[in-house]
PDB file of C-alpha atoms in Angstrom:
ATOM      1  CA  ARG A  14       0.091   0.159  -0.046  1.00 74.00           C
ATOM      2  CA  THR A  15       3.186   2.263   0.418  1.00 80.00           C
ATOM      3  CA  GLY A  16       3.770   4.877  -2.593  1.00 90.00           C
ATOM      4  CA  LYS A  17       0.446   5.276  -3.595  1.00 92.00           C
ATOM      5  CA  LEU A  18       0.388   9.339  -3.070  1.00 94.00           C
ATOM      6  CA  LEU A  19       3.853   9.436  -5.014  1.00 95.00           C
ATOM      7  CA  SER A  20       2.776   7.034  -8.086  1.00 94.00           C
ATOM      8  CA  ARG A  21      -0.268   9.477  -8.272  1.00 95.00           C
ATOM      9  CA  VAL A  22       1.589  12.425  -8.012  1.00 95.00           C
ATOM     10  CA  GLN A  23       4.191  10.649 -10.436  1.00 94.00           C
ATOM     11  CA  SER A  24       1.790   9.777 -12.626  1.00 94.00           C
ATOM     12  CA  THR A  25       0.016  13.205 -13.222  1.00 95.00           C
ATOM     13  CA  PHE A  26       3.373  14.916 -13.670  1.00 94.00           C
ATOM     14  CA  PHE A  27       4.743  12.668 -16.301  1.00 92.00           C
ATOM     15  CA  ASN A  28       1.858  12.769 -18.412  1.00 92.00           C
ATOM     16  CA  LEU A  29       1.691  16.214 -18.095  1.00 91.00           C
ATOM     17  CA  ALA A  30       5.430  16.754 -18.997  1.00 88.00           C
ATOM     18  CA  GLY A  31       4.975  14.459 -21.887  1.00 83.00           C
ATOM     19  CA  SER A  32       1.793  16.261 -23.152  1.00 82.00           C
ATOM     20  CA  ASN A  33       1.982  19.728 -22.126  1.00 84.00           C
ATOM     21  CA  THR A  34       5.566  20.550 -21.032  1.00 86.00           C
ATOM     22  CA  ASN A  35       7.679  23.366 -20.941  1.00 89.00           C
ATOM     23  CA  PRO A  36      11.108  24.306 -19.869  1.00 90.00           C
ATOM     24  CA  LYS A  37      10.684  24.546 -16.122  1.00 93.00           C
ATOM     25  CA  LEU A  38       8.960  20.743 -16.388  1.00 93.00           C
ATOM     26  CA  GLN A  39      11.340  19.794 -18.767  1.00 92.00           C
ATOM     27  CA  LYS A  40      14.256  20.743 -16.420  1.00 93.00           C
ATOM     28  CA  LEU A  41      12.332  19.080 -13.335  1.00 94.00           C
ATOM     29  CA  GLN A  42      11.759  15.829 -15.545  1.00 94.00           C
ATOM     30  CA  ARG A  43      15.664  15.586 -15.921  1.00 93.00           C
ATOM     31  CA  GLU A  44      16.208  16.134 -11.953  1.00 94.00           C
ATOM     32  CA  LEU A  45      13.597  13.574 -11.104  1.00 94.00           C
ATOM     33  CA  SER A  46      14.220  10.910 -12.899  1.00 94.00           C
ATOM     34  CA  PRO A  47      17.444   9.481 -11.576  1.00 93.00           C
ATOM     35  CA  ILE A  48      16.096  10.040  -7.890  1.00 94.00           C
ATOM     36  CA  LEU A  49      13.164   8.193  -8.743  1.00 94.00           C
ATOM     37  CA  SER A  50      14.999   5.652 -10.320  1.00 94.00           C
ATOM     38  CA  SER A  51      17.306   5.279  -7.119  1.00 94.00           C
ATOM     39  CA  HIS A  52      14.236   5.433  -4.721  1.00 94.00           C
ATOM     40  CA  TYR A  53      12.744   2.409  -6.502  1.00 94.00           C
ATOM     41  CA  ASP A  54      15.976   0.417  -6.490  1.00 95.00           C
ATOM     42  CA  GLU A  55      15.997   1.095  -3.008  1.00 94.00           C
ATOM     43  CA  ILE A  56      12.817  -1.253  -2.709  1.00 94.00           C
ATOM     44  CA  VAL A  57      13.344  -3.806  -4.967  1.00 95.00           C
ATOM     45  CA  LEU A  58      17.309  -4.057  -3.830  1.00 96.00           C
ATOM     46  CA  ASN A  59      16.175  -4.185  -0.183  1.00 96.00           C
ATOM     47  CA  LYS A  60      17.609  -7.447   1.721  1.00 95.00           C
ATOM     48  CA  ASP A  61      14.399  -7.602   4.358  1.00 96.00           C
ATOM     49  CA  LEU A  62      11.631  -6.670   1.931  1.00 95.00           C
ATOM     50  CA  PHE A  63      13.153  -9.650  -0.118  1.00 97.00           C
ATOM     51  CA  LEU A  64      13.588 -11.742   2.444  1.00 97.00           C
ATOM     52  CA  ARG A  65       9.904 -11.634   3.068  1.00 96.00           C
ATOM     53  CA  VAL A  66       8.995 -12.609  -0.433  1.00 96.00           C
ATOM     54  CA  GLU A  67      11.855 -15.180  -0.883  1.00 97.00           C
ATOM     55  CA  ILE A  68      10.549 -17.325   2.034  1.00 97.00           C
ATOM     56  CA  LEU A  69       6.914 -17.205   1.137  1.00 96.00           C
ATOM     57  CA  TRP A  70       8.248 -18.392  -2.326  1.00 96.00           C
ATOM     58  CA  LYS A  71      10.315 -21.177  -0.915  1.00 96.00           C
ATOM     59  CA  ASN A  72       7.696 -22.147   1.032  1.00 96.00           C
ATOM     60  CA  LYS A  73       4.646 -21.635  -1.613  1.00 95.00           C
ATOM     61  CA  SER A  74       3.709 -25.749  -1.786  1.00 93.00           C
ATOM     62  CA  ASN A  75       2.683 -25.582   1.660  1.00 94.00           C
ATOM     63  CA  LEU A  76       0.484 -22.353   1.675  1.00 94.00           C
ATOM     64  CA  ASP A  77      -2.403 -23.492  -0.032  1.00 94.00           C
ATOM     65  CA  LEU A  78      -2.341 -20.559  -2.665  1.00 95.00           C
ATOM     66  CA  THR A  79      -4.639 -19.933  -5.539  1.00 96.00           C
ATOM     67  CA  ASN A  80      -3.550 -19.779  -9.033  1.00 96.00           C
ATOM     68  CA  GLU A  81      -3.817 -16.142  -9.025  1.00 97.00           C
ATOM     69  CA  GLN A  82      -2.173 -15.831  -5.538  1.00 96.00           C
ATOM     70  CA  LEU A  83       0.818 -18.016  -7.187  1.00 96.00           C
ATOM     71  CA  LYS A  84       1.227 -16.069 -10.096  1.00 96.00           C
ATOM     72  CA  LEU A  85       1.114 -13.007  -8.211  1.00 96.00           C
ATOM     73  CA  LEU A  86       4.184 -14.277  -5.738  1.00 97.00           C
ATOM     74  CA  ASP A  87       5.965 -16.160  -8.542  1.00 96.00           C
ATOM     75  CA  ASP A  88       5.885 -12.601 -10.567  1.00 96.00           C
ATOM     76  CA  THR A  89       6.773 -10.423  -7.528  1.00 96.00           C
ATOM     77  CA  ARG A  90       9.733 -12.636  -6.782  1.00 96.00           C
ATOM     78  CA  LYS A  91      10.974 -12.385 -10.052  1.00 95.00           C
ATOM     79  CA  ARG A  92      10.583  -8.605 -10.525  1.00 95.00           C
ATOM     80  CA  PHE A  93      13.123  -8.449  -7.408  1.00 97.00           C
ATOM     81  CA  VAL A  94      15.486 -10.854  -8.491  1.00 96.00           C
ATOM     82  CA  ARG A  95      15.561  -9.326 -12.093  1.00 95.00           C
ATOM     83  CA  SER A  96      15.995  -6.031 -10.511  1.00 96.00           C
ATOM     84  CA  GLY A  97      19.230  -7.526  -8.802  1.00 96.00           C
ATOM     85  CA  ALA A  98      17.877  -8.488  -5.387  1.00 96.00           C
ATOM     86  CA  LEU A  99      20.454 -11.864  -5.302  1.00 96.00           C
ATOM     87  CA  LEU A 100      23.649  -9.453  -5.997  1.00 96.00           C
ATOM     88  CA  ASN A 101      25.908  -8.363  -3.335  1.00 95.00           C
ATOM     89  CA  ASP A 102      25.959  -5.366  -2.117  1.00 95.00           C
ATOM     90  CA  GLU A 103      29.068  -4.127  -4.273  1.00 96.00           C
ATOM     91  CA  GLN A 104      26.872  -5.237  -7.281  1.00 97.00           C
ATOM     92  CA  LYS A 105      23.983  -3.707  -5.974  1.00 96.00           C
ATOM     93  CA  GLU A 106      25.733  -0.173  -5.488  1.00 96.00           C
ATOM     94  CA  GLN A 107      26.792  -0.710  -9.368  1.00 97.00           C
ATOM     95  CA  ILE A 108      22.733  -1.436 -10.630  1.00 96.00           C
ATOM     96  CA  THR A 109      21.683   1.784  -8.783  1.00 96.00           C
ATOM     97  CA  LYS A 110      24.411   4.006 -10.468  1.00 96.00           C
ATOM     98  CA  ILE A 111      23.732   2.444 -13.447  1.00 97.00           C
ATOM     99  CA  ASN A 112      20.300   2.419 -13.400  1.00 96.00           C
ATOM    100  CA  SER A 113      20.031   6.018 -12.335  1.00 96.00           C
ATOM    101  CA  LYS A 114      22.513   7.213 -15.298  1.00 96.00           C
ATOM    102  CA  ILE A 115      20.197   5.301 -17.890  1.00 97.00           C
ATOM    103  CA  SER A 116      17.483   7.022 -16.203  1.00 96.00           C
ATOM    104  CA  GLU A 117      18.823  10.340 -16.762  1.00 95.00           C
ATOM    105  CA  LEU A 118      20.026   9.739 -20.589  1.00 97.00           C
ATOM    106  CA  THR A 119      17.025   8.854 -21.989  1.00 96.00           C
ATOM    107  CA  THR A 120      14.806  11.224 -20.467  1.00 95.00           C
ATOM    108  CA  THR A 121      17.250  13.293 -22.389  1.00 95.00           C
ATOM    109  CA  PHE A 122      16.908  11.210 -25.068  1.00 96.00           C
ATOM    110  CA  GLY A 123      13.011  12.063 -25.431  1.00 94.00           C
ATOM    111  CA  GLN A 124      13.492  15.711 -24.660  1.00 94.00           C
ATOM    112  CA  ASN A 125      15.933  15.732 -27.561  1.00 95.00           C
ATOM    113  CA  LEU A 126      13.874  14.189 -29.733  1.00 95.00           C
ATOM    114  CA  LEU A 127      10.526  16.220 -28.739  1.00 92.00           C
ATOM    115  CA  ALA A 128      12.734  19.105 -29.608  1.00 93.00           C
ATOM    116  CA  GLU A 129      13.778  18.290 -32.743  1.00 94.00           C
ATOM    117  CA  THR A 130      10.333  17.356 -33.639  1.00 94.00           C
ATOM    118  CA  ASN A 131       8.813  20.669 -32.462  1.00 91.00           C
ATOM    119  CA  ASP A 132      11.277  23.029 -33.524  1.00 92.00           C
ATOM    120  CA  PHE A 133      10.921  22.316 -37.656  1.00 95.00           C
ATOM    121  CA  GLU A 134       8.771  24.215 -39.285  1.00 96.00           C
ATOM    122  CA  LEU A 135       7.812  23.871 -43.217  1.00 97.00           C
ATOM    123  CA  ILE A 136       6.501  27.134 -43.945  1.00 97.00           C
ATOM    124  CA  LEU A 137       4.602  27.344 -47.028  1.00 97.00           C
ATOM    125  CA  SER A 138       3.119  30.134 -49.100  1.00 96.00           C
ATOM    126  CA  LYS A 139      -0.324  29.572 -51.034  1.00 95.00           C
ATOM    127  CA  ASN A 140       1.175  28.832 -54.164  1.00 95.00           C
ATOM    128  CA  GLU A 141       3.301  26.040 -52.695  1.00 97.00           C
ATOM    129  CA  LEU A 142      -0.043  23.549 -51.821  1.00 97.00           C
ATOM    130  CA  GLU A 143      -0.420  21.908 -55.346  1.00 96.00           C
ATOM    131  CA  GLY A 144      -2.534  18.690 -54.282  1.00 95.00           C
ATOM    132  CA  LEU A 145      -3.457  19.854 -50.729  1.00 97.00           C
ATOM    133  CA  SER A 146      -6.881  19.012 -49.730  1.00 96.00           C
ATOM    134  CA  GLU A 147      -9.130  21.560 -48.045  1.00 96.00           C
ATOM    135  CA  SER A 148      -9.160  20.035 -44.679  1.00 97.00           C
ATOM    136  CA  VAL A 149      -5.272  19.662 -44.688  1.00 97.00           C
ATOM    137  CA  ILE A 150      -4.736  23.383 -46.026  1.00 97.00           C
ATOM    138  CA  ASN A 151      -7.117  24.550 -43.285  1.00 97.00           C
ATOM    139  CA  ALA A 152      -4.811  22.559 -40.746  1.00 97.00           C
ATOM    140  CA  ALA A 153      -1.924  24.498 -42.142  1.00 97.00           C
ATOM    141  CA  SER A 154      -3.676  27.373 -42.094  1.00 97.00           C
ATOM    142  CA  GLU A 155      -4.913  27.085 -38.360  1.00 96.00           C
ATOM    143  CA  ALA A 156      -1.245  25.666 -37.212  1.00 95.00           C
ATOM    144  CA  ALA A 157       0.350  29.252 -38.375  1.00 96.00           C
ATOM    145  CA  ILE A 158      -2.322  31.203 -36.833  1.00 95.00           C
ATOM    146  CA  GLN A 159      -1.634  29.563 -33.602  1.00 94.00           C
ATOM    147  CA  LYS A 160       2.384  29.857 -34.023  1.00 93.00           C
ATOM    148  CA  MET A 161       1.653  33.616 -35.048  1.00 93.00           C
ATOM    149  CA  ASN A 162      -0.135  34.255 -31.690  1.00 92.00           C
ATOM    150  CA  LYS A 163       2.299  32.705 -29.862  1.00 89.00           C
ATOM    151  CA  VAL A 164       5.141  34.700 -30.858  1.00 88.00           C
ATOM    152  CA  GLU A 165       5.730  38.622 -29.936  1.00 88.00           C
ATOM    153  CA  SER A 166       7.587  40.553 -32.270  1.00 90.00           C
ATOM    154  CA  ALA A 167       6.407  42.004 -35.433  1.00 88.00           C
ATOM    155  CA  GLU A 168       9.021  40.488 -37.454  1.00 89.00           C
ATOM    156  CA  GLU A 169       8.001  37.060 -36.022  1.00 89.00           C
ATOM    157  CA  LYS A 170       4.780  37.202 -36.644  1.00 91.00           C
ATOM    158  CA  GLU A 171       5.152  38.364 -40.163  1.00 92.00           C
ATOM    159  CA  LYS A 172       6.958  35.027 -40.602  1.00 93.00           C
ATOM    160  CA  TYR A 173       3.620  32.980 -40.198  1.00 94.00           C
ATOM    161  CA  LYS A 174       1.201  36.012 -41.695  1.00 93.00           C
ATOM    162  CA  ASP A 175      -1.327  34.133 -44.347  1.00 94.00           C
ATOM    163  CA  LYS A 176       1.034  30.911 -44.375  1.00 96.00           C
ATOM    164  CA  TYR A 177       0.882  27.345 -43.729  1.00 97.00           C
ATOM    165  CA  VAL A 178       2.688  25.667 -41.297  1.00 97.00           C
ATOM    166  CA  PHE A 179       3.751  21.786 -41.823  1.00 98.00           C
ATOM    167  CA  THR A 180       5.493  19.785 -38.938  1.00 97.00           C
ATOM    168  CA  PRO A 181       7.471  16.100 -38.310  1.00 96.00           C
ATOM    169  CA  HIS A 182       4.374  15.738 -36.235  1.00 95.00           C
ATOM    170  CA  ARG A 183       2.296  12.570 -38.045  1.00 93.00           C
ATOM    171  CA  THR A 184      -0.920  14.345 -37.714  1.00 95.00           C
ATOM    172  CA  SER A 185       0.438  16.866 -40.153  1.00 96.00           C
ATOM    173  CA  MET A 186       3.208  15.080 -41.832  1.00 97.00           C
ATOM    174  CA  TYR A 187       1.315  11.945 -43.010  1.00 97.00           C
ATOM    175  CA  PRO A 188      -1.398  14.003 -44.935  1.00 97.00           C
ATOM    176  CA  PHE A 189       1.357  16.596 -46.916  1.00 98.00           C
ATOM    177  CA  LEU A 190       3.390  13.240 -47.874  1.00 97.00           C
ATOM    178  CA  THR A 191       0.335  11.675 -49.170  1.00 97.00           C
ATOM    179  CA  GLU A 192      -1.307  14.635 -51.131  1.00 97.00           C
ATOM    180  CA  SER A 193       1.333  17.287 -52.128  1.00 97.00           C
ATOM    181  CA  ASN A 194       2.536  17.220 -55.300  1.00 95.00           C
ATOM    182  CA  ARG A 195       5.627  19.400 -54.734  1.00 96.00           C
ATOM    183  CA  ARG A 196       8.419  16.401 -54.197  1.00 97.00           C
ATOM    184  CA  GLU A 197      11.019  18.393 -53.047  1.00 97.00           C
ATOM    185  CA  LEU A 198       8.725  19.633 -50.012  1.00 98.00           C
ATOM    186  CA  ARG A 199       7.763  15.983 -49.235  1.00 98.00           C
ATOM    187  CA  GLU A 200      11.646  15.140 -49.318  1.00 98.00           C
ATOM    188  CA  LYS A 201      12.383  18.106 -46.982  1.00 98.00           C
ATOM    189  CA  LEU A 202       9.549  17.442 -44.633  1.00 98.00           C
ATOM    190  CA  TYR A 203      10.148  13.055 -44.407  1.00 98.00           C
ATOM    191  CA  ASN A 204      14.125  13.806 -43.739  1.00 97.00           C
ATOM    192  CA  SER A 205      12.986  16.306 -41.039  1.00 97.00           C
ATOM    193  CA  TYR A 206      11.315  13.586 -39.246  1.00 97.00           C
ATOM    194  CA  ILE A 207      13.730  10.875 -39.788  1.00 97.00           C
ATOM    195  CA  MET A 208      16.958  12.653 -38.690  1.00 97.00           C
ATOM    196  CA  ARG A 209      15.659  13.827 -35.214  1.00 96.00           C
ATOM    197  CA  GLY A 210      18.708  13.628 -33.008  1.00 95.00           C
ATOM    198  CA  ASP A 211      21.005  12.916 -35.757  1.00 97.00           C
ATOM    199  CA  ASN A 212      21.791  16.774 -36.897  1.00 96.00           C
ATOM    200  CA  ASN A 213      25.099  17.689 -34.924  1.00 96.00           C
ATOM    201  CA  ASN A 214      23.668  20.192 -32.921  1.00 95.00           C
ATOM    202  CA  LYS A 215      22.758  20.476 -29.329  1.00 95.00           C
ATOM    203  CA  ASN A 216      19.975  17.948 -29.345  1.00 96.00           C
ATOM    204  CA  ASP A 217      22.232  15.468 -31.136  1.00 97.00           C
ATOM    205  CA  ASN A 218      21.222  12.045 -29.741  1.00 98.00           C
ATOM    206  CA  LYS A 219      24.451   9.917 -31.173  1.00 97.00           C
ATOM    207  CA  ASN A 220      26.277   9.736 -28.204  1.00 97.00           C
ATOM    208  CA  ILE A 221      23.517   9.506 -25.559  1.00 98.00           C
ATOM    209  CA  ALA A 222      22.007   6.137 -27.578  1.00 98.00           C
ATOM    210  CA  ALA A 223      25.932   4.745 -27.228  1.00 98.00           C
ATOM    211  CA  GLN A 224      26.031   5.985 -23.783  1.00 98.00           C
ATOM    212  CA  ILE A 225      22.627   3.539 -22.931  1.00 98.00           C
ATOM    213  CA  ALA A 226      23.788   1.229 -25.016  1.00 98.00           C
ATOM    214  CA  LYS A 227      27.394   0.771 -22.871  1.00 98.00           C
ATOM    215  CA  LEU A 228      25.311   1.040 -19.831  1.00 98.00           C
ATOM    216  CA  ARG A 229      22.659  -1.672 -20.719  1.00 97.00           C
ATOM    217  CA  ALA A 230      25.519  -4.030 -21.920  1.00 97.00           C
ATOM    218  CA  GLU A 231      27.629  -3.834 -18.111  1.00 97.00           C
ATOM    219  CA  LYS A 232      24.158  -4.025 -16.341  1.00 97.00           C
ATOM    220  CA  ALA A 233      23.589  -7.108 -18.334  1.00 96.00           C
ATOM    221  CA  LYS A 234      26.590  -8.338 -17.799  1.00 96.00           C
ATOM    222  CA  LEU A 235      26.559  -7.856 -13.816  1.00 96.00           C
ATOM    223  CA  MET A 236      23.220  -9.602 -13.675  1.00 95.00           C
ATOM    224  CA  GLY A 237      24.850 -12.327 -15.484  1.00 94.00           C
ATOM    225  CA  TYR A 238      23.394 -12.298 -18.815  1.00 95.00           C
ATOM    226  CA  LYS A 239      25.601 -12.104 -22.351  1.00 95.00           C
ATOM    227  CA  THR A 240      23.640  -9.372 -23.602  1.00 96.00           C
ATOM    228  CA  HIS A 241      20.848  -6.770 -22.731  1.00 96.00           C
ATOM    229  CA  ALA A 242      18.930  -8.548 -25.372  1.00 95.00           C
ATOM    230  CA  HIS A 243      19.478 -11.767 -23.461  1.00 95.00           C
ATOM    231  CA  PHE A 244      18.139 -10.286 -20.281  1.00 95.00           C
ATOM    232  CA  VAL A 245      14.965  -8.143 -22.183  1.00 94.00           C
ATOM    233  CA  LEU A 246      13.965 -11.295 -23.922  1.00 94.00           C
ATOM    234  CA  GLU A 247      13.562 -14.027 -20.757  1.00 91.00           C
ATOM    235  CA  GLU A 248      10.297 -12.309 -20.664  1.00 88.00           C
ATOM    236  CA  ARG A 249       9.387 -12.637 -24.171  1.00 89.00           C
ATOM    237  CA  MET A 250       7.762 -14.916 -26.248  1.00 89.00           C
ATOM    238  CA  LEU A 251      11.314 -15.949 -27.914  1.00 90.00           C
ATOM    239  CA  LYS A 252      13.920 -16.082 -25.407  1.00 90.00           C
ATOM    240  CA  ASN A 253      16.990 -15.203 -27.113  1.00 91.00           C
ATOM    241  CA  PRO A 254      18.383 -12.968 -30.152  1.00 94.00           C
ATOM    242  CA  GLU A 255      19.011 -15.827 -32.110  1.00 94.00           C
ATOM    243  CA  GLU A 256      15.161 -16.809 -32.027  1.00 94.00           C
ATOM    244  CA  VAL A 257      14.090 -13.238 -32.820  1.00 95.00           C
ATOM    245  CA  TYR A 258      16.575 -13.220 -35.889  1.00 94.00           C
ATOM    246  CA  ASP A 259      15.161 -16.538 -36.909  1.00 95.00           C
ATOM    247  CA  LEU A 260      11.496 -15.201 -36.770  1.00 94.00           C
ATOM    248  CA  LEU A 261      12.498 -11.852 -38.495  1.00 94.00           C
ATOM    249  CA  ILE A 262      14.199 -13.595 -41.648  1.00 94.00           C
ATOM    250  CA  GLN A 263      10.720 -15.753 -42.098  1.00 95.00           C
ATOM    251  CA  LEU A 264       8.837 -12.504 -42.003  1.00 95.00           C
ATOM    252  CA  TRP A 265      11.703 -10.472 -43.819  1.00 95.00           C
ATOM    253  CA  ASN A 266      12.175 -12.752 -47.301  1.00 93.00           C
ATOM    254  CA  PRO A 267       8.140 -12.733 -48.103  1.00 95.00           C
ATOM    255  CA  ALA A 268       7.827  -9.098 -46.647  1.00 96.00           C
ATOM    256  CA  LEU A 269      10.753  -8.174 -49.094  1.00 96.00           C
ATOM    257  CA  LYS A 270       8.961  -9.525 -51.617  1.00 96.00           C
ATOM    258  CA  ARG A 271       5.730  -7.784 -51.373  1.00 95.00           C
ATOM    259  CA  ALA A 272       7.446  -4.643 -51.119  1.00 95.00           C
ATOM    260  CA  LYS A 273       9.326  -4.882 -54.237  1.00 96.00           C
ATOM    261  CA  LEU A 274       6.167  -5.846 -55.921  1.00 96.00           C
ATOM    262  CA  GLU A 275       4.575  -2.549 -54.332  1.00 95.00           C
ATOM    263  CA  VAL A 276       7.387  -0.421 -55.331  1.00 96.00           C
ATOM    264  CA  ALA A 277       7.134  -1.416 -59.021  1.00 97.00           C
ATOM    265  CA  ASP A 278       3.386  -0.816 -58.966  1.00 96.00           C
ATOM    266  CA  MET A 279       4.158   2.700 -57.615  1.00 97.00           C
ATOM    267  CA  GLN A 280       6.969   3.162 -59.905  1.00 97.00           C
ATOM    268  CA  THR A 281       4.504   2.550 -63.106  1.00 96.00           C
ATOM    269  CA  VAL A 282       2.246   5.177 -61.659  1.00 95.00           C
ATOM    270  CA  VAL A 283       5.350   7.526 -61.860  1.00 96.00           C
ATOM    271  CA  ASP A 284       6.430   6.635 -65.051  1.00 96.00           C
ATOM    272  CA  ASN A 285       2.724   7.113 -66.260  1.00 95.00           C
ATOM    273  CA  GLU A 286       2.704  10.460 -64.907  1.00 94.00           C
ATOM    274  CA  GLY A 287       5.563  11.454 -67.582  1.00 95.00           C
ATOM    275  CA  HIS A 288       8.276  11.343 -64.416  1.00 95.00           C
ATOM    276  CA  GLU A 289      11.890  10.248 -64.289  1.00 93.00           C
ATOM    277  CA  PHE A 290      12.005   9.971 -60.809  1.00 96.00           C
ATOM    278  CA  LYS A 291      12.770   6.432 -58.920  1.00 97.00           C
ATOM    279  CA  ILE A 292      10.454   5.747 -56.056  1.00 96.00           C
ATOM    280  CA  ALA A 293      11.964   7.118 -52.581  1.00 97.00           C
ATOM    281  CA  ALA A 294      10.653   6.831 -48.982  1.00 96.00           C
ATOM    282  CA  TRP A 295       9.079  10.210 -49.669  1.00 97.00           C
ATOM    283  CA  ASP A 296       7.227   9.641 -52.568  1.00 97.00           C
ATOM    284  CA  TRP A 297       5.831   6.071 -50.800  1.00 96.00           C
ATOM    285  CA  TRP A 298       2.399   7.586 -49.314  1.00 96.00           C
ATOM    286  CA  GLN A 299       1.516   9.433 -52.055  1.00 96.00           C
ATOM    287  CA  TYR A 300       2.231   7.048 -54.602  1.00 97.00           C
ATOM    288  CA  SER A 301       0.774   4.048 -52.694  1.00 95.00           C
ATOM    289  CA  GLU A 302      -2.514   5.964 -52.337  1.00 94.00           C
ATOM    290  CA  LYS A 303      -2.519   6.532 -55.925  1.00 94.00           C
ATOM    291  CA  VAL A 304      -1.901   2.663 -56.781  1.00 94.00           C
ATOM    292  CA  ARG A 305      -4.912   1.947 -53.887  1.00 92.00           C
ATOM    293  CA  LYS A 306      -7.139   4.041 -55.623  1.00 90.00           C
ATOM    294  CA  GLU A 307      -6.522   2.560 -58.925  1.00 88.00           C
ATOM    295  CA  LYS A 308      -7.043  -1.048 -58.027  1.00 85.00           C
ATOM    296  CA  TYR A 309      -9.457  -1.030 -55.290  1.00 82.00           C
ATOM    297  CA  ASP A 310     -11.279   2.013 -54.918  1.00 75.00           C
ATOM    298  CA  LEU A 311     -14.488   0.709 -57.357  1.00 61.00           C
ATOM    299  CA  ASP A 312     -16.180   4.123 -57.181  1.00 60.00           C
ATOM    300  CA  GLU A 313     -13.939   5.985 -59.416  1.00 51.00           C
TER     301      GLU A 313
END
């Protein structure tokens, strides 16, 4: 029963930080994440608390437990063990430090990704909207108005006046990629999405990702696993990376064959329209929709 208030406040805070954030909330999030990680480690690495669970677990056959109670006991004990309850004191201290650092890094990673998503704007004039439906145009116009209302200087406001804004947010990006006839603009918006965190700026995530991977590998080794993947997969349907790759290859070959057929269909549409380019990633949404309409839309 302990921790109910903390859980309630924590859920509220992180939901707010994820949906309606600001610099102050983000600063708090970076400060609190490693503290909370250490707090929960103190619980799952507490010797006396684990001993109470362990005694019950070792005597479970004599406790006349229901299936539900037995599952709860097994899962609780497993959660402690997979958190490091069987490690020695020195190893527990290492695990706590690693978890705290991973929590800090993953929070920064997510905030960098959000910043990259929010910072990019494709600001267009009316003559750059070819192919876009009225609903998509209206949404982009409303986005420009909202941004204009948020800035203060006349120069900044002028940037958005009578303009249309598209962003890497999926609700903005996907309609544009599907409908816009301006291929160079589709490419620009698409690349803004896939290059988030990889622009060698203050929000770059490459070094952070490398640090997280290294720390996860250290933690897995401390816990007695070959890799982080082996640790994670212990709780999954497929128990090791080899099984995962086997399944992926089974899916990959037919999926690749199907994808090539779809690309061929799209390329046919491109060629029939008189264009001379090869289908690229930023063309996929538009031309797959054209193929769909051509093949399956019986109303046209």
